[in-house]
mmCIF file of C-alpha atoms in Angstrom:
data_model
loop_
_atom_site.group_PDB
_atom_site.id
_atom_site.type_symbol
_atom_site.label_atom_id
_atom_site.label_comp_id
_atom_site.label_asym_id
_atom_site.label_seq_id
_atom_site.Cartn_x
_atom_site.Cartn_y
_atom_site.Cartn_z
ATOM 1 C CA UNK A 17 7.661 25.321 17.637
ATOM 2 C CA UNK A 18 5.771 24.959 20.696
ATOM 3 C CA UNK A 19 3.536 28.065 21.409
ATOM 4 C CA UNK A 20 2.831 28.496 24.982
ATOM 5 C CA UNK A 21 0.408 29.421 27.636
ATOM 6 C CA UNK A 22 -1.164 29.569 31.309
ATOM 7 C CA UNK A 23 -4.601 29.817 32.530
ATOM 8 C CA UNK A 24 -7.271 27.910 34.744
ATOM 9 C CA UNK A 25 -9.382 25.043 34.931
ATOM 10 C CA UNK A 26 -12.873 26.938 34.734
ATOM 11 C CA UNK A 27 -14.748 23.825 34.045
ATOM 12 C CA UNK A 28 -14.931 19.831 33.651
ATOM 13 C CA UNK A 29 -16.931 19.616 30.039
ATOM 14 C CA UNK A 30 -16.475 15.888 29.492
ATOM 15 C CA UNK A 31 -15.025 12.947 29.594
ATOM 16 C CA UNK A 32 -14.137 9.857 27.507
ATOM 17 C CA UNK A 33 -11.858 7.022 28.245
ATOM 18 C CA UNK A 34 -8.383 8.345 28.233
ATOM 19 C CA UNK A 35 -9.211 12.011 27.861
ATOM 20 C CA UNK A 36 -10.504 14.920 29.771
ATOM 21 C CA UNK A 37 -12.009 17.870 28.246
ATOM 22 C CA UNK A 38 -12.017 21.137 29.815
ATOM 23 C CA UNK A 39 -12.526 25.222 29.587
ATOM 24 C CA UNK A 40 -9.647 26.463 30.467
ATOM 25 C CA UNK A 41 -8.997 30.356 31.311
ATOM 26 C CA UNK A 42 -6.643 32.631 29.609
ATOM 27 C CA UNK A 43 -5.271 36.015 29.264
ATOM 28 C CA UNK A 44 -6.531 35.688 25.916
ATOM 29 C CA UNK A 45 -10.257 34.350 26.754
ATOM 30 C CA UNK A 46 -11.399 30.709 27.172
ATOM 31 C CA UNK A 47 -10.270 28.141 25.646
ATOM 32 C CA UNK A 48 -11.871 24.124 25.109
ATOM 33 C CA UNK A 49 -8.251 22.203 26.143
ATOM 34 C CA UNK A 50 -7.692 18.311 26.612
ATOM 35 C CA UNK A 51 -6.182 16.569 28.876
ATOM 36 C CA UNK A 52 -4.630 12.780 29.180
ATOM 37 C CA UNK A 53 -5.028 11.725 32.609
ATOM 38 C CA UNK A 54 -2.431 9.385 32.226
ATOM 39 C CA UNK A 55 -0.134 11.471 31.273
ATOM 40 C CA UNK A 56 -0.524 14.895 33.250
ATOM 41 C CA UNK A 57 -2.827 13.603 36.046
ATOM 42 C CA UNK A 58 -6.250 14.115 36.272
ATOM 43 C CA UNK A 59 -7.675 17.931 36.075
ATOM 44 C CA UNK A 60 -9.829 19.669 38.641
ATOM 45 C CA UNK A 61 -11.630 23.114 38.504
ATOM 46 C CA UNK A 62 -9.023 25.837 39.933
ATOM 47 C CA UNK A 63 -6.546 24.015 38.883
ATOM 48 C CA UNK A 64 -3.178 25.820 36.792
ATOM 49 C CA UNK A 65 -2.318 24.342 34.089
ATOM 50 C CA UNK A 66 0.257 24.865 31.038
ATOM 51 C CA UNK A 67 -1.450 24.815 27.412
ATOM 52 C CA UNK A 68 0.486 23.967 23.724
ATOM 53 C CA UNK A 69 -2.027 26.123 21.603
ATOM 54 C CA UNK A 70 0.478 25.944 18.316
ATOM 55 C CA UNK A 71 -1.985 23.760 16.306
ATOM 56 C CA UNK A 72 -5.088 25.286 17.766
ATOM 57 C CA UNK A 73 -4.183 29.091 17.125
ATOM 58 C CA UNK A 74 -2.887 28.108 13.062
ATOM 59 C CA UNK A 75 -6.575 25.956 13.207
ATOM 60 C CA UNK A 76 -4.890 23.063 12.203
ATOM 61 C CA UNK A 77 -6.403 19.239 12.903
ATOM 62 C CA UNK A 78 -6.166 18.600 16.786
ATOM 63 C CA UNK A 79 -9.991 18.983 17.082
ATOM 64 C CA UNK A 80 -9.717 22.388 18.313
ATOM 65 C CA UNK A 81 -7.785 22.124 21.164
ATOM 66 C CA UNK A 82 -5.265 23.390 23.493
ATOM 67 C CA UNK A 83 -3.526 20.560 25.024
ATOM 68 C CA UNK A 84 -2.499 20.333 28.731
ATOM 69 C CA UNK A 85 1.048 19.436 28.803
ATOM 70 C CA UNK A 86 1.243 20.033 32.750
ATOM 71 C CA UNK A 87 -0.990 20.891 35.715
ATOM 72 C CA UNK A 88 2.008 22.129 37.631
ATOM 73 C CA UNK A 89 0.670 23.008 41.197
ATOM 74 C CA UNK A 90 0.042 19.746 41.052
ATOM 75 C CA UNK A 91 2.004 16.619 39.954
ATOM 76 C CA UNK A 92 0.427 13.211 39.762
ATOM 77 C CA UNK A 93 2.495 10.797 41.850
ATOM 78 C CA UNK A 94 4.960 8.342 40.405
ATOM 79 C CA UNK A 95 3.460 5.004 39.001
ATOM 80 C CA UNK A 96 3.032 1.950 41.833
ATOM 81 C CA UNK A 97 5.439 -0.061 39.853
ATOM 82 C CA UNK A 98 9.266 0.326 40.930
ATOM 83 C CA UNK A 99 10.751 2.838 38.003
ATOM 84 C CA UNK A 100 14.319 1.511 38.292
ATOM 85 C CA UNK A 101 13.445 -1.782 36.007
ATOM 86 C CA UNK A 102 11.424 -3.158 33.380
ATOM 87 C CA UNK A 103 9.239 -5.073 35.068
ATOM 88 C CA UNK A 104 6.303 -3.215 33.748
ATOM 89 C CA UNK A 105 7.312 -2.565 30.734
ATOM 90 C CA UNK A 106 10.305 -0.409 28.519
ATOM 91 C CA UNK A 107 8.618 0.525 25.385
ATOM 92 C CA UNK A 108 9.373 4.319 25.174
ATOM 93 C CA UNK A 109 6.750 5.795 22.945
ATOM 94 C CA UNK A 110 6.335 9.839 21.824
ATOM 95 C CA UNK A 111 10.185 9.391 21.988
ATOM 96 C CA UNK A 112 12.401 11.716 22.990
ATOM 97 C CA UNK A 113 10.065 14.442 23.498
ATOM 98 C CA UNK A 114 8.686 16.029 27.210
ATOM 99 C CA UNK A 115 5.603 14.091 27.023
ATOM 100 C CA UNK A 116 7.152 10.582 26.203
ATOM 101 C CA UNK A 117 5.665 7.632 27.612
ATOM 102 C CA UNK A 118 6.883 4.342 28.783
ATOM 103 C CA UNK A 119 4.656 1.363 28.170
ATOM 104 C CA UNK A 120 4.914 -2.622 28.800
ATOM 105 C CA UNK A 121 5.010 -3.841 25.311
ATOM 106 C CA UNK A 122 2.829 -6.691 24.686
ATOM 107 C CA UNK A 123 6.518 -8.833 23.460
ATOM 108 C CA UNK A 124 8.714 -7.599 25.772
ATOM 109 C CA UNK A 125 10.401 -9.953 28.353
ATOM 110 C CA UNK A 126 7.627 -8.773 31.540
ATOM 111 C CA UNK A 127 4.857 -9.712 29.122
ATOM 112 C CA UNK A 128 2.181 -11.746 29.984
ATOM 113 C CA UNK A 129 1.969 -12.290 26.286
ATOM 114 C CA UNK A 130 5.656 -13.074 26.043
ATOM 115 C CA UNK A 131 5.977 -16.533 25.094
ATOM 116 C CA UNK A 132 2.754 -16.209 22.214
ATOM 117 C CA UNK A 133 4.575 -13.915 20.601
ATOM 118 C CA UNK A 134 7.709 -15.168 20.650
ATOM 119 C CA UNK A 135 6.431 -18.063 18.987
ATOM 120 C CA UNK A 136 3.696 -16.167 16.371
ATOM 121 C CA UNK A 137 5.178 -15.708 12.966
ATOM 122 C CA UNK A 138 1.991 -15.811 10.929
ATOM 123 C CA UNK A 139 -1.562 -14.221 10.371
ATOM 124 C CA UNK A 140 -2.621 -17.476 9.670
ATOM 125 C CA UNK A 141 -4.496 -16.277 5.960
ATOM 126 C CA UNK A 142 -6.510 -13.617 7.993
ATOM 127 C CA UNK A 143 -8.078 -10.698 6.334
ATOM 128 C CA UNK A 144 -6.587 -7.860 7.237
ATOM 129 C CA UNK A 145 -8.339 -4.400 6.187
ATOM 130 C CA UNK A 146 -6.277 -1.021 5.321
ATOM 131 C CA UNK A 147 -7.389 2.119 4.903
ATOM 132 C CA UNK A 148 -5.787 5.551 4.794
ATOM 133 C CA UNK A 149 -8.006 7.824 7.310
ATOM 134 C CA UNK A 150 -9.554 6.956 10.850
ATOM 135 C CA UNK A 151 -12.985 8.115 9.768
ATOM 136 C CA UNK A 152 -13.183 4.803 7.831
ATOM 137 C CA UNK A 153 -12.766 2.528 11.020
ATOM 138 C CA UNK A 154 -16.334 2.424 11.643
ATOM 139 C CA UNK A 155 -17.688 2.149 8.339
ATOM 140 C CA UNK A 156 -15.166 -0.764 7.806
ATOM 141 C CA UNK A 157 -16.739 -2.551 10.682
ATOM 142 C CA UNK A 158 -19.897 -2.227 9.896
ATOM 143 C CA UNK A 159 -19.687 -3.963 6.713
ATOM 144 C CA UNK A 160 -17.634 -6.880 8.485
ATOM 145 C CA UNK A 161 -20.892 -6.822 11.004
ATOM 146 C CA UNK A 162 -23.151 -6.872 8.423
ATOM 147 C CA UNK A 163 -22.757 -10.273 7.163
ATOM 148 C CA UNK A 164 -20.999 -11.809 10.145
ATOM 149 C CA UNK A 165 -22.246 -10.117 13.442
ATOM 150 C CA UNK A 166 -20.178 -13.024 15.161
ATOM 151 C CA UNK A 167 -16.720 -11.945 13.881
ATOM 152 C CA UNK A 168 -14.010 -10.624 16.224
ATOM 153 C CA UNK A 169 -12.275 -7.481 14.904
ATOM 154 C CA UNK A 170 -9.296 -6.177 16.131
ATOM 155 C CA UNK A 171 -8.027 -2.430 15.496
ATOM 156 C CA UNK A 172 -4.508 -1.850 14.542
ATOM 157 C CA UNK A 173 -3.574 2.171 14.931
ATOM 158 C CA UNK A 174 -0.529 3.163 13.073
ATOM 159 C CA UNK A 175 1.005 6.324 14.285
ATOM 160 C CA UNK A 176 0.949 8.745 11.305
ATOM 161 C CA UNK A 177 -2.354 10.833 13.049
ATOM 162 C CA UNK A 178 -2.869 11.115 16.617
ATOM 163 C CA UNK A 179 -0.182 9.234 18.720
ATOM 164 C CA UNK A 180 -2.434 9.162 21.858
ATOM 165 C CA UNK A 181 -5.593 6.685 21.488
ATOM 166 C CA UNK A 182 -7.278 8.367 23.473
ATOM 167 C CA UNK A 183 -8.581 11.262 21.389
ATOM 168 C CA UNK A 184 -10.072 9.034 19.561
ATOM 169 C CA UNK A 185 -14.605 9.382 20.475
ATOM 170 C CA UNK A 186 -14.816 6.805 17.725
ATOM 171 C CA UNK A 187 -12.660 4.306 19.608
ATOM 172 C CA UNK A 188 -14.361 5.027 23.131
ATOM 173 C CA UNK A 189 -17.634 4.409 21.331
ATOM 174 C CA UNK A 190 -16.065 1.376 19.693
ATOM 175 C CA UNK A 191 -15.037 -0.266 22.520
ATOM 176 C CA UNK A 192 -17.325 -2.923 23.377
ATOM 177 C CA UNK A 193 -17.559 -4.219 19.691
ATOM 178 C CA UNK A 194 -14.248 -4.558 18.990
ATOM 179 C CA UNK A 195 -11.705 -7.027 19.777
ATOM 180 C CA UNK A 196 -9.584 -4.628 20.955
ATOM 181 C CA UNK A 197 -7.146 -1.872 19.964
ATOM 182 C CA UNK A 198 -3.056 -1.911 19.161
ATOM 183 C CA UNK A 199 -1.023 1.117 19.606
ATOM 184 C CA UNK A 200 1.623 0.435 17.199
ATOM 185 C CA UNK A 201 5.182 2.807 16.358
ATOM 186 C CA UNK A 202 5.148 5.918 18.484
ATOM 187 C CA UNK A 203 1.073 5.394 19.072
ATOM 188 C CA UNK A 204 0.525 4.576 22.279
ATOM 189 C CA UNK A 205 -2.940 4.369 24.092
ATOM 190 C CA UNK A 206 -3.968 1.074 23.165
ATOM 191 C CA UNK A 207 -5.458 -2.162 25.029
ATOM 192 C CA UNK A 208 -2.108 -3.165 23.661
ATOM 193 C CA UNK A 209 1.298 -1.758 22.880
ATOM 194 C CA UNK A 210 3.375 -2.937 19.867
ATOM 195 C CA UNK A 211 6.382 -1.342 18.906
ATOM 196 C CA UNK A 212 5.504 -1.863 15.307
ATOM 197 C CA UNK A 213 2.853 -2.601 12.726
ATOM 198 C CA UNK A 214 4.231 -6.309 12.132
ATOM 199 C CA UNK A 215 4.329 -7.324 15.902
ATOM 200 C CA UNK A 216 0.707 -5.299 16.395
ATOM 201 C CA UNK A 217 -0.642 -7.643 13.534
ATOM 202 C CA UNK A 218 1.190 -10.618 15.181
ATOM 203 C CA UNK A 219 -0.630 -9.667 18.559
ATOM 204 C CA UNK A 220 -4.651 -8.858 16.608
ATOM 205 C CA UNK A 221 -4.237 -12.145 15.566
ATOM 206 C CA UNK A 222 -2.559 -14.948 18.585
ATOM 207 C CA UNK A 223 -3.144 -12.425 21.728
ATOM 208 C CA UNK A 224 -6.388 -10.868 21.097
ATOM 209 C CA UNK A 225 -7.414 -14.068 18.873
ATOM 210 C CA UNK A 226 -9.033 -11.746 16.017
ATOM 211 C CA UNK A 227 -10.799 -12.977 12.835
ATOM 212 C CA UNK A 228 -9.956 -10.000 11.175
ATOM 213 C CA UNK A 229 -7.953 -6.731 11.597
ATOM 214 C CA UNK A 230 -8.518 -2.786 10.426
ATOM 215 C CA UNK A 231 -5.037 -1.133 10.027
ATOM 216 C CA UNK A 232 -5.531 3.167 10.286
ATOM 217 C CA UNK A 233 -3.813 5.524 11.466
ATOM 218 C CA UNK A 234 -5.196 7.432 14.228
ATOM 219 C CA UNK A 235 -7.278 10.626 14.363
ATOM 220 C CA UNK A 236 -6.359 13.579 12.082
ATOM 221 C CA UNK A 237 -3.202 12.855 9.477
ATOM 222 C CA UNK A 238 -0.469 15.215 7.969
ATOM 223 C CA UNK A 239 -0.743 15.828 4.492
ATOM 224 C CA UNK A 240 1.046 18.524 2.184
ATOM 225 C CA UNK A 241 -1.260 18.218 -1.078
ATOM 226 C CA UNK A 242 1.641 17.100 -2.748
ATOM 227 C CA UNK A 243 1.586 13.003 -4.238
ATOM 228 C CA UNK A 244 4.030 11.252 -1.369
ATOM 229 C CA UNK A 245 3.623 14.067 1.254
ATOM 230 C CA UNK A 246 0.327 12.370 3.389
ATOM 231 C CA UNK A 247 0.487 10.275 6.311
ATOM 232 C CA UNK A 248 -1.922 7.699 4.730
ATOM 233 C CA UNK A 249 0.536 6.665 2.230
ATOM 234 C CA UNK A 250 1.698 4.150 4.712
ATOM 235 C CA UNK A 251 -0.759 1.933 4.159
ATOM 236 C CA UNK A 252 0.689 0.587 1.345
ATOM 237 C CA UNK A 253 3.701 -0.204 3.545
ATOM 238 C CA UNK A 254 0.499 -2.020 5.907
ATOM 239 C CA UNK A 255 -0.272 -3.779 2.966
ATOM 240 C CA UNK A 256 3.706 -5.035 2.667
ATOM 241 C CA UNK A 257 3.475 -6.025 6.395
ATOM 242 C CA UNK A 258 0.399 -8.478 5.964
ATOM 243 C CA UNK A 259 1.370 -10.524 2.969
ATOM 244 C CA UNK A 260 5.202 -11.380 4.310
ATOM 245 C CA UNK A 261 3.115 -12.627 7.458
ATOM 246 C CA UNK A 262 1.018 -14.498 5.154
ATOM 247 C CA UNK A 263 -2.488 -12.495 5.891
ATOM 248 C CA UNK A 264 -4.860 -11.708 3.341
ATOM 249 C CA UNK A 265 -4.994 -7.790 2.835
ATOM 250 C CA UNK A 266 -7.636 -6.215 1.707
ATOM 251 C CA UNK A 267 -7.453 -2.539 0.487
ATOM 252 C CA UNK A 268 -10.443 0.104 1.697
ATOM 253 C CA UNK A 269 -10.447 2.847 -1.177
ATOM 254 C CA UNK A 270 -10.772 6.165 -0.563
ATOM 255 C CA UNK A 271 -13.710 7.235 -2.764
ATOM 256 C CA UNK A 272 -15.479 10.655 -2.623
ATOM 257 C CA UNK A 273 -18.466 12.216 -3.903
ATOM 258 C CA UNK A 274 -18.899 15.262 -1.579
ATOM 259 C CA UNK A 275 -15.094 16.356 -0.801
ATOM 260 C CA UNK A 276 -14.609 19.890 -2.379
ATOM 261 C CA UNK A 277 -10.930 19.639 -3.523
ATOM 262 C CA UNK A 278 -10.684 17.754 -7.241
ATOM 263 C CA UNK A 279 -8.017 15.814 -6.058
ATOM 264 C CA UNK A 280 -9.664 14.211 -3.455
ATOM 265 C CA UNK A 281 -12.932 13.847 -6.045
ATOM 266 C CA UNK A 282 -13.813 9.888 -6.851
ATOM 267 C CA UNK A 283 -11.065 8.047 -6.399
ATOM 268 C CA UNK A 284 -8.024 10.021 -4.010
ATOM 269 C CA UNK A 285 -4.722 10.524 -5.388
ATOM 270 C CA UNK A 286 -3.520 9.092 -1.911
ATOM 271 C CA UNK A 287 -5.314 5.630 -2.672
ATOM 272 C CA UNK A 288 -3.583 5.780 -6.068
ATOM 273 C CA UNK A 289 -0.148 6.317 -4.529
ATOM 274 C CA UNK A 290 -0.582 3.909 -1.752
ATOM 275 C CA UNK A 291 -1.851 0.640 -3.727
ATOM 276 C CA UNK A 292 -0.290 2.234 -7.104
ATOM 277 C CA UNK A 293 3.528 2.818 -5.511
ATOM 278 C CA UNK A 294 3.988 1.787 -2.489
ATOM 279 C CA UNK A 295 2.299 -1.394 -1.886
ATOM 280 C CA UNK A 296 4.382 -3.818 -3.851
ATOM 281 C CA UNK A 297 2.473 -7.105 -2.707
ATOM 282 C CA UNK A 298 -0.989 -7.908 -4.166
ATOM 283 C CA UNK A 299 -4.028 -7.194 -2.446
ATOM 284 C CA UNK A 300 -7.777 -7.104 -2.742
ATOM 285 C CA UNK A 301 -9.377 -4.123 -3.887
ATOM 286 C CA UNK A 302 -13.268 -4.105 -3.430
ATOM 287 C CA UNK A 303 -15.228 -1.687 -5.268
ATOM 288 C CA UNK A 304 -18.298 -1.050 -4.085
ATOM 289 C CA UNK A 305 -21.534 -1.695 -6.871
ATOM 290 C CA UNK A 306 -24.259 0.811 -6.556
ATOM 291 C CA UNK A 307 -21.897 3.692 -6.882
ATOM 292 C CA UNK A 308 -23.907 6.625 -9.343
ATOM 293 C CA UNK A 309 -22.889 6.152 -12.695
ATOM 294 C CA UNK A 310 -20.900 8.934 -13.236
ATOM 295 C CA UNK A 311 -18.923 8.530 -10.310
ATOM 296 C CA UNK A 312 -18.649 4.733 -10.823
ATOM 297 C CA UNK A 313 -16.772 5.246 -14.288
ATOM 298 C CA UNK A 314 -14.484 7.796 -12.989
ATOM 299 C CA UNK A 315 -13.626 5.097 -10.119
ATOM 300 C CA UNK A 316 -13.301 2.140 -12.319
ATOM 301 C CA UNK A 317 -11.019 4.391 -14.789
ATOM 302 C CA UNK A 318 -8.341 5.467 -12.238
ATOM 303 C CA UNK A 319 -8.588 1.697 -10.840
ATOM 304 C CA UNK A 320 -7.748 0.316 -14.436
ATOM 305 C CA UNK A 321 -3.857 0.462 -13.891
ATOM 306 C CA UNK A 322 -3.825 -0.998 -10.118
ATOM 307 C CA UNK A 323 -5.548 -4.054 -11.663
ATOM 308 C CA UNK A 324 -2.030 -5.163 -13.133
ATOM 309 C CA UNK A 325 -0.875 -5.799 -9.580
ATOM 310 C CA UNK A 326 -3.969 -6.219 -7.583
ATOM 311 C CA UNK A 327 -7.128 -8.259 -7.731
ATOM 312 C CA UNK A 328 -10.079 -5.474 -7.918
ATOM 313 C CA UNK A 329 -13.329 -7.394 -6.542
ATOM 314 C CA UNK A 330 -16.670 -6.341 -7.049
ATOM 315 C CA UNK A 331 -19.192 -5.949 -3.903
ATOM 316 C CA UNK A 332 -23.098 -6.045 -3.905
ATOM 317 C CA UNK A 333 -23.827 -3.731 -1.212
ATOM 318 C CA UNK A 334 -27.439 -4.414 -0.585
ATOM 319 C CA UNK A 335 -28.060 -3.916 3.461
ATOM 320 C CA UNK A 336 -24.891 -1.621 3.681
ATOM 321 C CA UNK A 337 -26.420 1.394 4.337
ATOM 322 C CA UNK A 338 -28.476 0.401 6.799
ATOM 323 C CA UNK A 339 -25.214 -1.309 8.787
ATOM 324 C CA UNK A 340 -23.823 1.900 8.453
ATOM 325 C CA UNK A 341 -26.643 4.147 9.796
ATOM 326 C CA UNK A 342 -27.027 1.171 12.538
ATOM 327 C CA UNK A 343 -23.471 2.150 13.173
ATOM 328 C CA UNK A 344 -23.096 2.476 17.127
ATOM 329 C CA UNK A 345 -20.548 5.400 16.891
ATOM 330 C CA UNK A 346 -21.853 8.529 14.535
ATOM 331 C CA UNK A 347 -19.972 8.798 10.989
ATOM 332 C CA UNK A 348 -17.992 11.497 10.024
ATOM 333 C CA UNK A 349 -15.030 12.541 7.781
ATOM 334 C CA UNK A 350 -13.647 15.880 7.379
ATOM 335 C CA UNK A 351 -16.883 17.366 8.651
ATOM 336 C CA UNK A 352 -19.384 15.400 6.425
ATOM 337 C CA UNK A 353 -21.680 13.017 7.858
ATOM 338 C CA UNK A 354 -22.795 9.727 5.944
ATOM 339 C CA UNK A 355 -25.480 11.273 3.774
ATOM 340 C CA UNK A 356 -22.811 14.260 2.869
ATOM 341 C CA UNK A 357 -20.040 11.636 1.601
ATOM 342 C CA UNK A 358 -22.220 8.264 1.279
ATOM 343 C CA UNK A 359 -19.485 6.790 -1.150
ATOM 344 C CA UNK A 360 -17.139 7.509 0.767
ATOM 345 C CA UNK A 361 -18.647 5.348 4.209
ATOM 346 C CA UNK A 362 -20.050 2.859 1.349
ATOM 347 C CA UNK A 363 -16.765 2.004 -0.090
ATOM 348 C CA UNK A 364 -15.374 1.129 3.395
ATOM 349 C CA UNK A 365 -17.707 -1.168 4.512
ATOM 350 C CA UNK A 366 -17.751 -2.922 1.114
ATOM 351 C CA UNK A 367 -14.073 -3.436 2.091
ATOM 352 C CA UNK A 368 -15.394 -4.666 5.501
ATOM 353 C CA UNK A 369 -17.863 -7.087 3.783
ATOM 354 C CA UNK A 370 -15.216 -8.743 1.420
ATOM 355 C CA UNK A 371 -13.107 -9.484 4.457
ATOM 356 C CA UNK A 372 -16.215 -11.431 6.200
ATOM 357 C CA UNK A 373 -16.655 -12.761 3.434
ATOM 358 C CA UNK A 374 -13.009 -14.238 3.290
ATOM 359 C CA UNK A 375 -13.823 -16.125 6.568
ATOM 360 C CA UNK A 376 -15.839 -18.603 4.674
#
């Protein structure tokens, strides 16, 4: 449950688009807090505001935050548009809790992008990456940017991490080389809201006019250590999505030669589960050459039984890891940087590179 508390705005620390970071005073010291602007209105030093610390005080994945649900000395006014119809918009998203949003949903009737979507009922054979964690999104790109510098990318978030875009550094720092981002499900945040993953894939391709999409979920995931209980799994289900709309998916492996925990050693037990179970349509698997030899053989064993329903393509990945240390955003996963988990950041942008290469 929600665990609850009151200080002060002490100080402004930083800013990003979407978010607000702050020190924030409390009987029980200072604590870093962030804010959504949109959402609670924008903080200012002196300024009251109510905290959830739940996640922060059990040190669970929110960054390290407390999160300002209200600043309540001081409301933010009502939106300009007139609240009593859905003329900008009736997507509800973070349903059904305190917080939840209402956003114009890029197929609903007050659209501008109405009558495209209406009409789009195909990817039109475009690649379409997937990958389990946001830390891949940039690695992912860079290998599309490698070979095709040209090619317009658009970012489908899924909502089984952060709902709010807007934690997201990566994406702030992404934004000017990427087509643009869809919030799909109960993410909101985006350049674009879609109320689900098949309508946000619909929009990456005929509103945004993308050459390619990356399907994540957001920042952070939830994950039990047990084989169905993790977020990521969905990506199989992302994989389901782009072959009924007749895109070519393309599966980003989760491959690790620095994560501590065996079962997250070489190839994860999530990829296994995602491509192995739930993914029922065929997809491209690229596996990156260049992998140490060890590692490579432990990879290419666990991969043996997907190859019965997918198509596991070999990558060259000369030039990779200079796109990724070129990257404009810095890489990072659980804490480890590229040159702490290089197969990891390798392995996505091979999956980036086969997609470019697709194009052609």
């Amino acid at each position: 449950m929600v665990r609850w508390r009151s200080g002060t705005v002490q100080a402004i620390r930083r800013k990003w688009h979407g978010s607000t970071e702050l020190d924030v005073a409390t009987d029980e010291g200072t604590l870093r807090a962030l804010a959504y602007p949109d959402l609670v209105g924008e903080p200012r030093e002196g300024d009251r505001v109510l905290l959830n610390v739940g996640a922060l005080v059990m040190g669970l994945g929110t960054g390290g935050y407390a999160l300002v649900v209200a600043l309540p000395d001081r409301l933010p006014p009502d939106p300009e548009d007139d609240g009593s119809n859905r003329d900008a918009g009736h997507l509800v998203k973070a349903r059904y809790t305190p917080l939840q949003a209402i956003r114009l949903g890029v197929d609903e009737e007050a659209s501008p992008h109405r009558a495209v979507m209406a009409a789009a009922d195909s990817l039109d054979g475009m690649p379409v990456v997937t990958a389990d964690l946001h830390s891949a999104l940039p690695a992912i790109l860079a290998g599309i940017h490698a070979d095709n510098p040209q090619a317009e990318v658009a970012y489908v978030m899924t909502d089984g991490g952060a709902l709010p875009a807007w934690f997201s550094r990566t994406l702030d720092g992404l934004r000017g080389h990427l087509a643009g981002t869809i919030t799909t499900g109960q993410a909101f945040g985006g350049d674009l809201e879609a109320s689900t993953v098949h309508t946000g894939l619909l929009a990456a391709r005929h509103v945004l006019r993308a050459d390619i999409a990356i399907v994540s979920q957001g920042p952070g995931n939830l994950g039990t250590g047990t084989t169905w209980g993790f977020s990521g799994v969905a990506l199989g289900e992302a994989i389901n999505a782009v072959a009924t709309l007749g895109g070519r998916p393309v599966g980003s492996l989760r491959v690790s030669d620095g994560d501590g925990r065996p079962r997250h050693r070489g190839l994860s037990h999530h990829t296994l589960t995602a491509y192995g179970k739930v993914a029922l349509m065929p997809a491209d698997l690229p596996v990156p050459d260049g992998l140490e030899p060890h590692l490579a053989a432990e990879i290419d064993a666990a991969l043996a039984p997907l190859g019965a329903r997918h198509r596991l393509v070999r990558v060259a990945t000369g030039g990779l890891d200079a796109a990724l240390r070129a990257s404009p955003v810095g890489l990072s996963t659980m804490g480890r940087g590229l040159d702490q988990d290089h197969a990891y950041f390798l392995t996505a942008a091979a999956a980036g590179r086969h997609a470019a290469s697709l194009l052609s």
